[in-house]
PDB file of C-alpha atoms in Angstrom:
ATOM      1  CA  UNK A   1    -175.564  15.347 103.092  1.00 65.00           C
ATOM      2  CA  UNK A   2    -177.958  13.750 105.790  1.00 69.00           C
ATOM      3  CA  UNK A   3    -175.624  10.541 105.818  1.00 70.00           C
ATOM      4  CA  UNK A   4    -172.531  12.416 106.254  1.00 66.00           C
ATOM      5  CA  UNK A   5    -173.658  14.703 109.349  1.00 70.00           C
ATOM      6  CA  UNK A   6    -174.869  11.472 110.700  1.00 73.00           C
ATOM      7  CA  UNK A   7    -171.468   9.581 110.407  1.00 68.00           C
ATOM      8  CA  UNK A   8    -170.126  12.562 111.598  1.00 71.00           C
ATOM      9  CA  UNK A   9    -172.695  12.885 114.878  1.00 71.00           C
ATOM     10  CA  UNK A  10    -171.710   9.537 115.199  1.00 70.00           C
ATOM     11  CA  UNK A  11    -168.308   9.831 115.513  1.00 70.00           C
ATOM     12  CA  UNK A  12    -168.345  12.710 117.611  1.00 70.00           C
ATOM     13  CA  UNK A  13    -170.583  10.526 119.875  1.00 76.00           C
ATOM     14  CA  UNK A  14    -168.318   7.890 119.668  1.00 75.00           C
ATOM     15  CA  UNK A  15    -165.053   9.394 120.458  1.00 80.00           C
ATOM     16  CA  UNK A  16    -162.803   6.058 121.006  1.00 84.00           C
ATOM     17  CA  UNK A  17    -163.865   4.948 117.281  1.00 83.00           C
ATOM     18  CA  UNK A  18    -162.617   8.706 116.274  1.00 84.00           C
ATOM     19  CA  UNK A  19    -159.798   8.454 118.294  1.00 88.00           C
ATOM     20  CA  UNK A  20    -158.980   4.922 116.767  1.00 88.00           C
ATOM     21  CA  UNK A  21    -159.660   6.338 112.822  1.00 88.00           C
ATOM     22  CA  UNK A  22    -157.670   8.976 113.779  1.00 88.00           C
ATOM     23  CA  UNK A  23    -154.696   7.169 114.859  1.00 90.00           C
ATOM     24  CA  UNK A  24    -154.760   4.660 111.697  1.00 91.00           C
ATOM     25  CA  UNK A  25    -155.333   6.836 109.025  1.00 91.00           C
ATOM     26  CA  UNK A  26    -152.085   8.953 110.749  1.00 90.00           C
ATOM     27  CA  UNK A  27    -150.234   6.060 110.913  1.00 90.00           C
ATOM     28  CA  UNK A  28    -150.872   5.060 107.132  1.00 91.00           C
ATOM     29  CA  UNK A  29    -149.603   8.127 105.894  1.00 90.00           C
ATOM     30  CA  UNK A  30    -146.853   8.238 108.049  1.00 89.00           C
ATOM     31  CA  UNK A  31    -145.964   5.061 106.914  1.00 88.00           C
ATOM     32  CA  UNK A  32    -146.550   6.122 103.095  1.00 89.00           C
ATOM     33  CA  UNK A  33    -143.935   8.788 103.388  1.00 89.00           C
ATOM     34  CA  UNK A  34    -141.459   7.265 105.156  1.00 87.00           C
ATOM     35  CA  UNK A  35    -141.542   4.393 102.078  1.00 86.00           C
ATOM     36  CA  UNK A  36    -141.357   7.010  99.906  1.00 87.00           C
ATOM     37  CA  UNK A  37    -138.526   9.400 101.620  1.00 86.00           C
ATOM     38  CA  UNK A  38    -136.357   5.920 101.733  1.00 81.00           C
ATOM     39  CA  UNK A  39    -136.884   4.117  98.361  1.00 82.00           C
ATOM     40  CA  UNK A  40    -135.157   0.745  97.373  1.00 79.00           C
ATOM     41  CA  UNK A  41    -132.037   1.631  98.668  1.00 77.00           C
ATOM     42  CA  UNK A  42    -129.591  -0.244 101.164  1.00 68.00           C
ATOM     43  CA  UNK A  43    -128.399   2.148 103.401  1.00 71.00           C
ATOM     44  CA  UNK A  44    -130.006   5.389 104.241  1.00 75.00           C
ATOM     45  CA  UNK A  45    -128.350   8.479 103.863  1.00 79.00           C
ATOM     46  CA  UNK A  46    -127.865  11.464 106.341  1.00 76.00           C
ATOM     47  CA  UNK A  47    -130.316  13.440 104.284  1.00 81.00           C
ATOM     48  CA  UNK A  48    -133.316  10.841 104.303  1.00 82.00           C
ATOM     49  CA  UNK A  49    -132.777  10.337 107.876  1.00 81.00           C
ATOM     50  CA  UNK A  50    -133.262  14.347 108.632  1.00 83.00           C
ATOM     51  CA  UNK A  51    -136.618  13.638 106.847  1.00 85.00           C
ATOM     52  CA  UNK A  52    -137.671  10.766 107.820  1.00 84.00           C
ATOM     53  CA  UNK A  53    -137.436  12.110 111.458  1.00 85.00           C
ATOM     54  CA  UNK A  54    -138.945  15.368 110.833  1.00 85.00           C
ATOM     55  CA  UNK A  55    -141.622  13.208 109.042  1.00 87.00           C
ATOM     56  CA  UNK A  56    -142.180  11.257 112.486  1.00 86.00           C
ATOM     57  CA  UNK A  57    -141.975  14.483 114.973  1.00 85.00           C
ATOM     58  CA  UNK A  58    -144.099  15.937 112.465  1.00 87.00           C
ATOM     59  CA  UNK A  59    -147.122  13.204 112.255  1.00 88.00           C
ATOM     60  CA  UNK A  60    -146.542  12.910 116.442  1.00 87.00           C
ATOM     61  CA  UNK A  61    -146.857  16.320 117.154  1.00 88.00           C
ATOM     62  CA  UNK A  62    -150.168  16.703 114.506  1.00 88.00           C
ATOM     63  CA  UNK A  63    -151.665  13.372 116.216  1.00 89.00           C
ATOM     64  CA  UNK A  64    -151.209  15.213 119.374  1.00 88.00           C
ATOM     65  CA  UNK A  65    -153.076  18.162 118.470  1.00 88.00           C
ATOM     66  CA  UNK A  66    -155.841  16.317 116.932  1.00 87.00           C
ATOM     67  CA  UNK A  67    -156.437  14.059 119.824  1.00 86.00           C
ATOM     68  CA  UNK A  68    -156.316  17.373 122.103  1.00 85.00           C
ATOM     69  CA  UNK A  69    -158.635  19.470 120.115  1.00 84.00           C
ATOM     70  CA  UNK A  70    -160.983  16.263 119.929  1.00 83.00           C
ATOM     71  CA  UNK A  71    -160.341  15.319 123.814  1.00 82.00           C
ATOM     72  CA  UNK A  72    -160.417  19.109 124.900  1.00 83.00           C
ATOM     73  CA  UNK A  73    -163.724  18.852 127.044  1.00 79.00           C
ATOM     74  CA  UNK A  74    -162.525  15.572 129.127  1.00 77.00           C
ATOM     75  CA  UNK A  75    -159.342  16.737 129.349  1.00 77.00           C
ATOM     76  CA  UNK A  76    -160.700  19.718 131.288  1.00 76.00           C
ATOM     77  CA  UNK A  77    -162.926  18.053 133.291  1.00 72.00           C
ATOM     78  CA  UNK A  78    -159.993  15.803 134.439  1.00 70.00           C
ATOM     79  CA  UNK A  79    -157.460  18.277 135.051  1.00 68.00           C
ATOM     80  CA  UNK A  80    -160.285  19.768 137.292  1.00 67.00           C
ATOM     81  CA  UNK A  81    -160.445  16.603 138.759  1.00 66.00           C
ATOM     82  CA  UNK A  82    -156.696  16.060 139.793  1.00 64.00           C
ATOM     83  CA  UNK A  83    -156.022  19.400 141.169  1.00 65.00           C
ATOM     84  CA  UNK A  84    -155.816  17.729 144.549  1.00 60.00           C
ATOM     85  CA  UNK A  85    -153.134  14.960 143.023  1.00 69.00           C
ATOM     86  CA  UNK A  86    -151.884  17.238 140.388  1.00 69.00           C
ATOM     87  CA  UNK A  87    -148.376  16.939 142.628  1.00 66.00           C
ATOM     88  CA  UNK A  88    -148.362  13.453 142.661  1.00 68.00           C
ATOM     89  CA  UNK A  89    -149.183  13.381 139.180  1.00 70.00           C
ATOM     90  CA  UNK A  90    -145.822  15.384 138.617  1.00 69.00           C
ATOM     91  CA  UNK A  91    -143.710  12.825 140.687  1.00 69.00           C
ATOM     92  CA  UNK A  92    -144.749  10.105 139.369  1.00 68.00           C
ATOM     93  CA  UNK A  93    -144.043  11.323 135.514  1.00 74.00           C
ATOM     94  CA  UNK A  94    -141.070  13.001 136.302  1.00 77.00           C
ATOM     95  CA  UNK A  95    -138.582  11.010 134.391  1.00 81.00           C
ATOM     96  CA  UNK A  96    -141.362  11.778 130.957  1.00 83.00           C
ATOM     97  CA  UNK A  97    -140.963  15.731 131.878  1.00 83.00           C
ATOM     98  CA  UNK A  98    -137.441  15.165 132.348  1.00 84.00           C
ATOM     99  CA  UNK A  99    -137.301  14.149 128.825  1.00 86.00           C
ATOM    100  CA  UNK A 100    -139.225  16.314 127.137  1.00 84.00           C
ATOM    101  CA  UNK A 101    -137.180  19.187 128.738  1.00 86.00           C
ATOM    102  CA  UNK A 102    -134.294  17.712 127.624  1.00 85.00           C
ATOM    103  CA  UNK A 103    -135.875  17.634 124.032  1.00 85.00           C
ATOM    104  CA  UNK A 104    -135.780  21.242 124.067  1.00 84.00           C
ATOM    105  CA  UNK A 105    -132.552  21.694 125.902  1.00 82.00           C
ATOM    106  CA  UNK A 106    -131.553  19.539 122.787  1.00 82.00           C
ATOM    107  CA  UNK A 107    -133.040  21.930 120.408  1.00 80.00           C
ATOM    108  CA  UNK A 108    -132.742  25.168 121.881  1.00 80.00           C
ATOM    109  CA  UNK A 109    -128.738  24.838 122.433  1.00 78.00           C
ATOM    110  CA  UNK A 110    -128.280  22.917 119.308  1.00 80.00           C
ATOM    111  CA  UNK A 111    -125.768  20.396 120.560  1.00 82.00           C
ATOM    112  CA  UNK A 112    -126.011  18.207 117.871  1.00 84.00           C
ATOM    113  CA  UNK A 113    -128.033  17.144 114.998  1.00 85.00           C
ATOM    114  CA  UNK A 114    -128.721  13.728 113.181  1.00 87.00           C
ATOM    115  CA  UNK A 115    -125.428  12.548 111.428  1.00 86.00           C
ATOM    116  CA  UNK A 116    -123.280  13.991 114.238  1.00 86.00           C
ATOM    117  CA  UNK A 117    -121.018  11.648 116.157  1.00 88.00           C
ATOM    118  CA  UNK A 118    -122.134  12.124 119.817  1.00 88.00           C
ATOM    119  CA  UNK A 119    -120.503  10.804 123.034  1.00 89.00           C
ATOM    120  CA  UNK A 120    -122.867  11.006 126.136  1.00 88.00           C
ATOM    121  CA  UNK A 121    -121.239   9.128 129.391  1.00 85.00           C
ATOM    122  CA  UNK A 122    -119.256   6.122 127.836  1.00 85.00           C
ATOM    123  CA  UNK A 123    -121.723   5.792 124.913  1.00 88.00           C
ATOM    124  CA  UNK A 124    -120.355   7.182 121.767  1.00 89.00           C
ATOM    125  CA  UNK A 125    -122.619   7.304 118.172  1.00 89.00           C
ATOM    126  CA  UNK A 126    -123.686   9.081 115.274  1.00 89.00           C
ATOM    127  CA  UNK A 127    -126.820   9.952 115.508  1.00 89.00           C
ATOM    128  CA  UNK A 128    -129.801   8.394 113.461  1.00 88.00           C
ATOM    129  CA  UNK A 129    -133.269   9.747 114.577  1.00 87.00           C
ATOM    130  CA  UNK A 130    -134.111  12.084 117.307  1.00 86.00           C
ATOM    131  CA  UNK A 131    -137.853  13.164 118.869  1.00 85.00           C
ATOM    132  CA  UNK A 132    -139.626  14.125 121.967  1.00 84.00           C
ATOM    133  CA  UNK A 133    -138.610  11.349 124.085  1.00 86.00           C
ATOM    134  CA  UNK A 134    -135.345  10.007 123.165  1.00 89.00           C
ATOM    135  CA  UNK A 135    -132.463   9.958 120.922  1.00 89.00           C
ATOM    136  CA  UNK A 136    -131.494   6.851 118.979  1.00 91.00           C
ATOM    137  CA  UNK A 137    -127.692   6.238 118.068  1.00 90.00           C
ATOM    138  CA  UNK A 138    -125.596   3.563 116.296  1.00 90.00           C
ATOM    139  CA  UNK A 139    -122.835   3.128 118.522  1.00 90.00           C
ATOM    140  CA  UNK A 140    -118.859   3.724 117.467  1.00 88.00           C
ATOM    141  CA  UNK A 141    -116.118   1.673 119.125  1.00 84.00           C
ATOM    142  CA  UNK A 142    -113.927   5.247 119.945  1.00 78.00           C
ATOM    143  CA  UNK A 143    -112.753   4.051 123.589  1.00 71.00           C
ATOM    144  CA  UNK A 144    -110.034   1.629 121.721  1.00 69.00           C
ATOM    145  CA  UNK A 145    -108.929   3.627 118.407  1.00 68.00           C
ATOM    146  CA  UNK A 146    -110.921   1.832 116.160  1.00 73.00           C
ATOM    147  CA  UNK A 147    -113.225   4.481 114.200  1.00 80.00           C
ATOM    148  CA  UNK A 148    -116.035   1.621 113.628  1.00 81.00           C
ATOM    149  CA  UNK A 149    -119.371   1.043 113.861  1.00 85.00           C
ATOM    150  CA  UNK A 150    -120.102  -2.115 116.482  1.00 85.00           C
ATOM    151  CA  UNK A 151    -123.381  -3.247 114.738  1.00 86.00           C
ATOM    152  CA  UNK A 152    -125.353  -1.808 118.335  1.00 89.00           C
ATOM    153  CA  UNK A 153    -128.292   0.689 118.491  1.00 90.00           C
ATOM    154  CA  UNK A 154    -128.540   2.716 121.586  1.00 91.00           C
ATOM    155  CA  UNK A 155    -131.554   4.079 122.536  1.00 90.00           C
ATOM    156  CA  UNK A 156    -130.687   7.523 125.052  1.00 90.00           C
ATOM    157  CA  UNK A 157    -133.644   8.986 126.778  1.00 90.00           C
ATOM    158  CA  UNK A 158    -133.391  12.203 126.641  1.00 88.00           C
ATOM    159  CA  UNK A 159    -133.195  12.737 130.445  1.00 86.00           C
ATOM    160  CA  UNK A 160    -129.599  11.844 130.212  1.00 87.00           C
ATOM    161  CA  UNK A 161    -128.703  15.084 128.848  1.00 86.00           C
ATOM    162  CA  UNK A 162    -129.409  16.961 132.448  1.00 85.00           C
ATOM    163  CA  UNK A 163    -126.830  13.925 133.800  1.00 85.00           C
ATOM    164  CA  UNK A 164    -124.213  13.855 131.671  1.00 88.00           C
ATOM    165  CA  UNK A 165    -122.292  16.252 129.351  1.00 87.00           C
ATOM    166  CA  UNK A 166    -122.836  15.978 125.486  1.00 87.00           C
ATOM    167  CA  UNK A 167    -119.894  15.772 123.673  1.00 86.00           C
ATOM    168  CA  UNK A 168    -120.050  16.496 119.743  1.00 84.00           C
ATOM    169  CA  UNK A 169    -117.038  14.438 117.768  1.00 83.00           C
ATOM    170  CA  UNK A 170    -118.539  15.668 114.648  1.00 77.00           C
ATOM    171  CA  UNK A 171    -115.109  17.129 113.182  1.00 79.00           C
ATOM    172  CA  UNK A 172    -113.874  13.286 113.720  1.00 78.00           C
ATOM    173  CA  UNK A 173    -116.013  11.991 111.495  1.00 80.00           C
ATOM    174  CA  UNK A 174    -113.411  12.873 108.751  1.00 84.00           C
ATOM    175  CA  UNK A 175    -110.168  13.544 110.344  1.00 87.00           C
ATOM    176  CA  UNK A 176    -109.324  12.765 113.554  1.00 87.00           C
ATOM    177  CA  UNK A 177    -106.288  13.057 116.529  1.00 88.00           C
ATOM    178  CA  UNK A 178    -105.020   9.039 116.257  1.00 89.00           C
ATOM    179  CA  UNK A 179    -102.574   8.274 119.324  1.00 88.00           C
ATOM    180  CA  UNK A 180    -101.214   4.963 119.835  1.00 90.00           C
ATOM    181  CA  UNK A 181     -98.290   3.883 121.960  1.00 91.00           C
ATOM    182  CA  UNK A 182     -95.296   1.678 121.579  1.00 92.00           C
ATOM    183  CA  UNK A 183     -93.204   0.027 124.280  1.00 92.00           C
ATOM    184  CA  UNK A 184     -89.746  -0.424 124.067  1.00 90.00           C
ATOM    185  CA  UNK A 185     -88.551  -2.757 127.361  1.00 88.00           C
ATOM    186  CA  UNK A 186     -85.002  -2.332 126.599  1.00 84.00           C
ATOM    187  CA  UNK A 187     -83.429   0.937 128.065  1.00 84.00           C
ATOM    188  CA  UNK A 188     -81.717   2.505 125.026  1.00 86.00           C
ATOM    189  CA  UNK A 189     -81.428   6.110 123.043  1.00 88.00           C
ATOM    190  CA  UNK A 190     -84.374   6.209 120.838  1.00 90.00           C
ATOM    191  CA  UNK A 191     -84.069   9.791 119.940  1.00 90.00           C
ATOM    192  CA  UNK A 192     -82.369   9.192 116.673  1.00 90.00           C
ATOM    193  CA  UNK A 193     -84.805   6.609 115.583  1.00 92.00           C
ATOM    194  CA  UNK A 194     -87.270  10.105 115.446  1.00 91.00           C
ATOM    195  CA  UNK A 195     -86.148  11.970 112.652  1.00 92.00           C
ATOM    196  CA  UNK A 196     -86.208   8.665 110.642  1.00 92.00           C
ATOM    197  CA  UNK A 197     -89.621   7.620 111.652  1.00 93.00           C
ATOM    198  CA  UNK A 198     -90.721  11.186 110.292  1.00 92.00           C
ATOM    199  CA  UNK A 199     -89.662  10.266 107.033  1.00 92.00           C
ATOM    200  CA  UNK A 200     -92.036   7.581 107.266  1.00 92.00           C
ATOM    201  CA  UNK A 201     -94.599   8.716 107.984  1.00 92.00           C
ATOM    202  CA  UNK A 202     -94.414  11.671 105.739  1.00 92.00           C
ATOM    203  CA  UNK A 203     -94.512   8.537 103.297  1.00 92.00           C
ATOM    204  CA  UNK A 204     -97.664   7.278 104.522  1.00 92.00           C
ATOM    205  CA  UNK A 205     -99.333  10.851 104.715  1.00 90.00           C
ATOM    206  CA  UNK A 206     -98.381  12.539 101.901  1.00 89.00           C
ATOM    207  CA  UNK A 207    -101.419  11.926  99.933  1.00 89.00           C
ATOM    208  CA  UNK A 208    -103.928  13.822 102.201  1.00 89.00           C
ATOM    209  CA  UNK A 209    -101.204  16.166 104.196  1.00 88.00           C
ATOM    210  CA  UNK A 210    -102.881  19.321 102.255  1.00 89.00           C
ATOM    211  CA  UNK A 211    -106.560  18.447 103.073  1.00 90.00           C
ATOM    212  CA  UNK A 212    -105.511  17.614 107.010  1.00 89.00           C
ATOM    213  CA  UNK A 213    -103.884  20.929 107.262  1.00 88.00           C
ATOM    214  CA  UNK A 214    -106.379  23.063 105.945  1.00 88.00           C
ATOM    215  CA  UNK A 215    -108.978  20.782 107.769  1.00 86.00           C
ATOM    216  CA  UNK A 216    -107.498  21.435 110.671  1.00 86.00           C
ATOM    217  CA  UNK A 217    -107.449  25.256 110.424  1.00 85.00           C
ATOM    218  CA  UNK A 218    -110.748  25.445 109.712  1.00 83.00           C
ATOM    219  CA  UNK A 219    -111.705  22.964 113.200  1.00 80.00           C
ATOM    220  CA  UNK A 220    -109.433  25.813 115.083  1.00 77.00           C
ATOM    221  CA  UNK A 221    -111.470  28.629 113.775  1.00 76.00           C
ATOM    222  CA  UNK A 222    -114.967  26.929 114.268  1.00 71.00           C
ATOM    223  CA  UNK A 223    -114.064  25.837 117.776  1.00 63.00           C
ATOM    224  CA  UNK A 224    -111.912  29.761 118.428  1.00 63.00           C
ATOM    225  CA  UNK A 225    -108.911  27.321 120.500  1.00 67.00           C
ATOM    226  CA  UNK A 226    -104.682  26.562 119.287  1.00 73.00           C
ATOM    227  CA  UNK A 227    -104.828  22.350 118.158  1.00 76.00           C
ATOM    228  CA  UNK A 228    -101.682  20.734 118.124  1.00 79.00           C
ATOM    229  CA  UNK A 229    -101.582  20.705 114.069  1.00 81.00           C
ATOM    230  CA  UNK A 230    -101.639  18.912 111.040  1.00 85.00           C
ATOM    231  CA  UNK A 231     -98.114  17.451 111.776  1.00 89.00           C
ATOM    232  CA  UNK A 232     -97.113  14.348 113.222  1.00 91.00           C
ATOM    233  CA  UNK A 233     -96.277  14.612 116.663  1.00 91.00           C
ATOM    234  CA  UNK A 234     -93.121  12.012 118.579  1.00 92.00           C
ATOM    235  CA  UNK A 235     -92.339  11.816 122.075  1.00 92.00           C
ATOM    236  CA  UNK A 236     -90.449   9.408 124.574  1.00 92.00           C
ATOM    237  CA  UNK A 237     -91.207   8.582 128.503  1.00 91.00           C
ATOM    238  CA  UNK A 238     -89.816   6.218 131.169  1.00 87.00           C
ATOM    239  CA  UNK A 239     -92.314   3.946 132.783  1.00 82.00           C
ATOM    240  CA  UNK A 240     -91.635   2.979 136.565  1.00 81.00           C
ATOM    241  CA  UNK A 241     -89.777  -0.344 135.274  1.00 82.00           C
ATOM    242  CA  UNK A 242     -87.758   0.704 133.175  1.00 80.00           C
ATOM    243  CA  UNK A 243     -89.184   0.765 129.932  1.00 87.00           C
ATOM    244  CA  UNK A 244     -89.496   3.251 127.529  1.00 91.00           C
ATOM    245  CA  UNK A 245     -92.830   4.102 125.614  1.00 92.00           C
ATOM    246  CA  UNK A 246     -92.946   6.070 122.506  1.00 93.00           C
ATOM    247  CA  UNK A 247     -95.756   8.093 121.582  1.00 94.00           C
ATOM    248  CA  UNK A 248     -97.619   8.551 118.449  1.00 94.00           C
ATOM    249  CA  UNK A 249    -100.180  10.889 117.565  1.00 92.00           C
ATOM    250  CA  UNK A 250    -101.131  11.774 113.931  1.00 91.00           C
ATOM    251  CA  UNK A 251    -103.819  13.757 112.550  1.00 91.00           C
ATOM    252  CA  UNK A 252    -105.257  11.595 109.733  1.00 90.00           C
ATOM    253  CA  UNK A 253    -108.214  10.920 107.765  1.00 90.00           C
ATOM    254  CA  UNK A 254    -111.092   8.619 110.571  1.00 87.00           C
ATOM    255  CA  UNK A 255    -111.180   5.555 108.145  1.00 85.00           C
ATOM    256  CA  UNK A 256    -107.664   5.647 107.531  1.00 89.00           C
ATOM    257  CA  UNK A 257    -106.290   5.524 111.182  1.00 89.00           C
ATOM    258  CA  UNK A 258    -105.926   1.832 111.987  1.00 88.00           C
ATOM    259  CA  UNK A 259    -104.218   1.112 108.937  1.00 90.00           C
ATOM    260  CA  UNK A 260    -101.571   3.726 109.777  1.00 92.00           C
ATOM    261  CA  UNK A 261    -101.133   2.949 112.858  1.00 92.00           C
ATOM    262  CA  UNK A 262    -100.383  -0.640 111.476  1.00 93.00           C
ATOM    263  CA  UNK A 263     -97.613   0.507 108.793  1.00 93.00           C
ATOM    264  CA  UNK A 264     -96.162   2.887 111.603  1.00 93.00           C
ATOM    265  CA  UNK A 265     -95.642   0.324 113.727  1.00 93.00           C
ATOM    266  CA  UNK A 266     -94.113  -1.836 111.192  1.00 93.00           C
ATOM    267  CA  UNK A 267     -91.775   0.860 110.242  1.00 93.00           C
ATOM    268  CA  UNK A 268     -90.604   1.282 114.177  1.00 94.00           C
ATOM    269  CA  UNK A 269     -90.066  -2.387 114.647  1.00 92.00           C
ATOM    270  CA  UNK A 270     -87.961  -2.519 111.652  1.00 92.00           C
ATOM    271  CA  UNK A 271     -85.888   0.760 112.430  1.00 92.00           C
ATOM    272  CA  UNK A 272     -85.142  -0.817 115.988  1.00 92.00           C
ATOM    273  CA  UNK A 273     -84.537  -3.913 114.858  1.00 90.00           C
ATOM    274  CA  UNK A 274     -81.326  -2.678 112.320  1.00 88.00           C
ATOM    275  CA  UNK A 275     -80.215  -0.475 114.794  1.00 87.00           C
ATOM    276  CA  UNK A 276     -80.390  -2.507 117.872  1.00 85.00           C
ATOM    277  CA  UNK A 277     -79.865  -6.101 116.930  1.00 82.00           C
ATOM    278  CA  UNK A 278     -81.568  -8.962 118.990  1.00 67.00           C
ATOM    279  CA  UNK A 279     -77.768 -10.398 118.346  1.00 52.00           C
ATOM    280  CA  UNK A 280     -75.681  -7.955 119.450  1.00 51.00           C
ATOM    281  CA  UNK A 281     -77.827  -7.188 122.580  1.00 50.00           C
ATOM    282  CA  UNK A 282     -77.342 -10.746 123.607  1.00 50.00           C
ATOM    283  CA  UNK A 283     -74.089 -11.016 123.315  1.00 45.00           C
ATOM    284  CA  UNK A 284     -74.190  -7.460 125.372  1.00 44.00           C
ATOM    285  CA  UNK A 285     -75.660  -9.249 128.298  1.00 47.00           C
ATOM    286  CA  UNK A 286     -73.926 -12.243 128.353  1.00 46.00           C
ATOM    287  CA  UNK A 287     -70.906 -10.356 128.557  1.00 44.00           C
ATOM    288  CA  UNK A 288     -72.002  -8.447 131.287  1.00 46.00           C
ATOM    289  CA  UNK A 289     -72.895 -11.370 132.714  1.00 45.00           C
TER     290      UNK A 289
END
């Protein structure tokens, strides 16, 4: 019993030792669970990522607490110390206050949680770990209509959320409002090429037309506003030059997007083809010519 009040004198004598014990032991543990919460597997699911960042808030928060309750003594001597620079103090960390605030702006409004596809500026991710000082994304190429992930991490202090709004594409992480454009340089009636090109791509969206319409009624009543619908929308407008572009937009399954747009597009070029020849519309011109 002697021995262990000793070792225990010692290290309250010795406080950086503590401090250093402290930290490692933490840090062991932490490590421990987080092996354990992710296993042998390749890719870690939504689920073991909510844990394995509650693990790490968790183990941070506890470490702080520790360190404070062990500290507490110097800690008030030194805030007595600073009153005189306490506003300096604040300048200089103002971008670390800034992010902690935004931590529980973050929390408090519940903007988003880990798995949620996030777009903050022109970054756009699903989220993968969250904490106290920043929010770490894997970033989704959504600018260009691709749906994918790019293979980059971005790290977002969480400053950024007093700078720019949060925007939570959650809903599109299963369905999702595809628009894509084609451009037709010839001036000619395209309006009964529409009705056919319905047909088509009732073809191609048959399959999930049940799920996307139900899907999309329950996305009106979570978000309380009128969406365009489950159905395939066509329109036609005259650029400056001349040309015509036709307008797509389908509501469709995320991972399935690109590949309609690709038979859709197939589908138009062969419609316009049969009923506007490449032959006939030379002849056409050199006649007029």
């Amino acid at each position: 019993m002697e021995k262990v009040q000793a070792v225990i004198d010692f290290l309250l004598t010795h406080k950086f030792v503590f401090t250093a014990l402290i930290v490692a032991l933490i840090y062991l543990i932490r490590r421990a669970i987080l092996s354990t919460i992710r296993g042998d597997v390749a890719f870690v699911s939504e689920k073991q990522r909510n844990w394995m960042s509650r693990t790490k808030n968790g183990t941070f928060i506890f470490t702080l607490l520790l360190l404070f309750v062990l500290w507490q003594a110097e800690i008030n001597e030194f805030a007595l110390s600073v009153t005189a620079i306490a506003v300096a103090i604040v300048v200089a960390s103002k971008e670390i206050i800034l992010c902690f605030t935004g931590s529980i702006q973050r929390a408090s409004s519940r903007s988003f949680r880990i798995g949620d596809w996030i777009e903050v500026g022109k970054i756009c991710g699903e989220v993968i770990e969250h904490n106290m000082m920043a929010t770490v994304i894997q970033e989704i190429d959504l600018h260009h209509g691709q749906y994918h992930y790019t293979g980059k991490t971005a790290t977002l202090p969480n400053s950024m959320f007093f700078t720019f709004p949060v925007k939570n594409l959650n809903f599109m992480k299963r369905y999702v409002y595809h628009d894509f454009n084609i451009v037709v340089p010839e001036f000619v009636n395209l309006y009964p090429l529409i009705p056919l090109m319905l047909e088509k791509i009732d073809v191609h969206t048959h399959y999930f037309h049940e799920v996307a319409t139900r899907y999309n009624t329950v996305i009106e009543k979570h978000a309380g506003v009128d969406l365009p619908g489950a159905e395939p929308h066509i329109h036609i407008t005259s650029g400056a030059t001349g040309e015509q572009n036709v307008h797509f937009m389908l509501f469709c399954p995320t991972d399935k997007a690109t590949h309609l747009e690709h038979l859709i597009r197939a589908d138009f070029m062969q419609l316009y083809e049969e009923r506007f020849p490449a032959d006939r519309q030379k002849s056409v011109s050199n006649e007029e010519i």
